[in-house]
XYZ file of C-alpha atoms in Angstrom:
206
model
C 79.906 110.144 59.831
C 77.521 109.522 62.554
C 78.245 105.598 63.490
C 75.277 105.335 65.522
C 72.828 106.215 62.433
C 74.881 105.643 59.493
C 71.349 107.772 58.044
C 72.553 111.213 59.274
C 76.206 112.663 58.683
C 77.395 114.851 60.598
C 76.866 118.500 59.441
C 80.002 120.794 59.773
C 80.259 123.572 62.157
C 79.086 127.604 61.928
C 82.715 128.038 61.652
C 83.187 127.779 57.768
C 79.629 129.082 57.040
C 80.669 130.763 53.482
C 79.739 135.003 52.852
C 77.262 134.668 50.093
C 75.131 137.296 48.560
C 73.173 137.925 45.560
C 71.485 140.169 43.386
C 68.016 138.576 42.112
C 67.015 140.521 38.539
C 63.185 139.991 37.075
C 63.788 141.553 33.556
C 66.789 143.045 33.871
C 65.477 145.021 37.133
C 66.915 144.431 40.300
C 64.028 142.626 42.151
C 66.084 142.354 45.516
C 69.433 141.804 47.176
C 70.544 139.474 49.674
C 73.588 139.584 51.767
C 77.070 139.559 52.071
C 76.084 137.539 54.933
C 78.020 134.389 56.435
C 75.111 131.234 55.744
C 75.032 127.993 53.944
C 71.540 128.157 51.749
C 70.636 132.129 51.390
C 67.545 132.675 50.445
C 65.225 135.830 49.475
C 61.564 136.431 48.440
C 59.286 138.985 46.972
C 55.738 138.897 47.643
C 52.956 139.464 45.082
C 54.776 139.440 42.349
C 54.835 136.603 39.077
C 57.529 135.589 37.374
C 58.245 133.057 34.852
C 61.619 130.959 35.415
C 62.882 133.057 31.836
C 62.066 136.443 33.554
C 64.662 135.784 36.264
C 68.833 135.906 36.576
C 71.162 135.483 39.718
C 74.274 137.251 39.755
C 75.884 135.362 42.809
C 78.979 135.961 44.964
C 80.486 133.184 47.226
C 83.638 134.012 49.210
C 85.290 130.145 49.570
C 88.856 130.824 51.474
C 90.428 127.366 50.539
C 92.340 127.282 47.278
C 91.492 123.967 47.036
C 88.010 124.008 47.511
C 87.395 127.045 44.974
C 89.599 125.435 42.541
C 86.685 122.427 42.625
C 83.821 124.831 42.839
C 84.683 126.774 39.802
C 85.348 123.679 37.916
C 82.017 121.890 38.802
C 80.112 125.426 37.741
C 82.101 125.809 34.322
C 81.308 122.247 34.146
C 77.313 122.723 34.190
C 78.136 125.203 31.693
C 78.219 128.642 33.507
C 81.471 129.562 31.716
C 81.699 133.024 32.878
C 83.351 132.815 36.278
C 85.142 135.405 37.994
C 87.379 134.762 40.415
C 88.200 137.480 42.630
C 90.835 136.731 45.518
C 88.781 134.559 47.870
C 85.800 135.432 45.768
C 83.840 133.426 42.924
C 81.089 135.330 41.028
C 78.713 133.811 38.487
C 75.580 134.659 37.046
C 72.629 131.501 36.687
C 70.547 132.360 33.900
C 69.521 130.296 30.523
C 69.658 126.547 31.881
C 72.507 124.423 31.048
C 70.878 121.266 31.409
C 67.661 119.693 30.200
C 64.108 121.242 31.599
C 61.252 119.018 32.083
C 58.875 121.491 32.108
C 59.261 122.481 28.488
C 58.688 118.927 27.232
C 55.338 118.824 25.040
C 53.778 116.408 27.287
C 53.861 118.553 30.352
C 52.537 121.853 28.956
C 49.156 120.551 30.219
C 51.010 120.445 34.092
C 52.881 123.474 33.335
C 49.157 125.291 32.305
C 47.704 124.567 34.992
C 50.113 124.985 37.565
C 51.209 128.824 35.720
C 47.425 129.376 36.337
C 47.253 128.243 39.769
C 50.189 130.763 40.409
C 48.379 133.559 38.957
C 45.146 132.709 41.117
C 47.685 132.999 44.082
C 49.178 136.247 43.407
C 46.073 137.833 42.320
C 44.938 137.291 45.518
C 47.476 138.121 47.213
C 47.727 141.981 45.881
C 44.046 141.885 46.664
C 44.511 141.410 50.803
C 46.453 145.083 49.845
C 48.820 144.444 53.170
C 50.923 146.651 54.866
C 53.397 144.107 55.573
C 53.578 140.220 55.835
C 53.717 139.894 59.524
C 51.195 137.540 60.548
C 50.825 139.455 64.096
C 49.168 142.274 61.900
C 46.837 140.529 60.142
C 43.341 141.678 60.310
C 40.876 138.622 61.342
C 38.956 138.850 58.019
C 41.902 138.594 56.347
C 43.548 135.403 58.540
C 40.396 134.105 57.808
C 40.753 133.913 53.992
C 44.550 132.772 54.084
C 43.664 129.791 56.692
C 40.516 129.083 54.003
C 43.123 128.881 50.989
C 44.615 125.847 52.851
C 41.846 124.206 53.415
C 42.967 122.903 49.576
C 45.378 120.908 50.989
C 42.837 118.886 53.100
C 42.802 114.799 52.037
C 39.687 115.152 49.503
C 40.696 118.234 47.504
C 44.265 116.178 47.197
C 42.178 112.984 45.870
C 40.562 115.331 43.550
C 43.738 116.785 42.227
C 45.583 113.518 41.703
C 42.612 112.148 40.061
C 42.665 115.209 37.352
C 46.226 114.984 37.169
C 46.154 111.073 36.359
C 43.259 112.086 34.113
C 45.060 114.674 32.288
C 47.656 111.865 31.468
C 45.092 108.973 29.738
C 44.921 107.283 33.438
C 41.390 106.132 34.881
C 41.286 107.659 38.052
C 38.667 105.564 39.412
C 41.479 103.080 40.327
C 43.893 105.486 41.799
C 46.677 102.583 43.225
C 47.177 101.245 39.853
C 47.247 104.329 38.096
C 49.524 105.442 40.360
C 51.751 102.721 39.754
C 51.894 102.944 36.232
C 53.014 106.535 36.117
C 56.164 106.317 39.069
C 58.569 103.729 39.430
C 57.970 100.491 41.417
C 60.019 101.494 44.244
C 58.795 104.817 44.785
C 55.611 103.445 44.253
C 55.925 100.822 47.075
C 57.429 103.877 49.166
C 54.427 106.274 49.108
C 51.461 103.531 48.382
C 50.632 102.961 52.027
C 50.817 106.986 52.406
C 48.506 107.924 50.014
C 46.153 104.997 50.890
C 45.917 106.587 54.355
C 45.095 109.795 52.941
C 42.352 108.899 50.914
C 40.468 106.673 53.427
C 40.201 109.168 55.551
C 38.087 111.493 52.623
């Protein structure tokens, strides 16, 4: 820990990066492959394809040189419910498929929010597909396409945020006319106190 500021931790150096690779599959077909490369957080994106979590499976491989660290990692993965873990030398291979923990999105009281999110995702992907882009390089976008993309981000303006928060509260049975009281009922007191001033500033500007 950095003594001068206890809120931050000193990160390990790049010499300790781990060699990582994964294959993401959608309904059994390979969607894309990343790595192997040394990294801390290897990610990937496939533009224009809409997927649900249950359609995706990730086959991952991480090289962990330290035997002690490797064993701790394997124990943690198995402890999370993923039993088919393969150790091949320094490599640890496993598959993320069905969740092993409770998924809040499956709760009946979350259905309205999940349906709303899925509808919004479908709309975003459909609009992206309609752009018919040759690639995703922002430097090669035509002006009309760039303007359309910029207009999309207008939904993040304060007046739109206020509208969406109000709708979400009403969907859960709260009165949106008193946003502060409703938010306090939804969130814990400590969390509410942390975000109250920020939300107030946003709504006052709308």
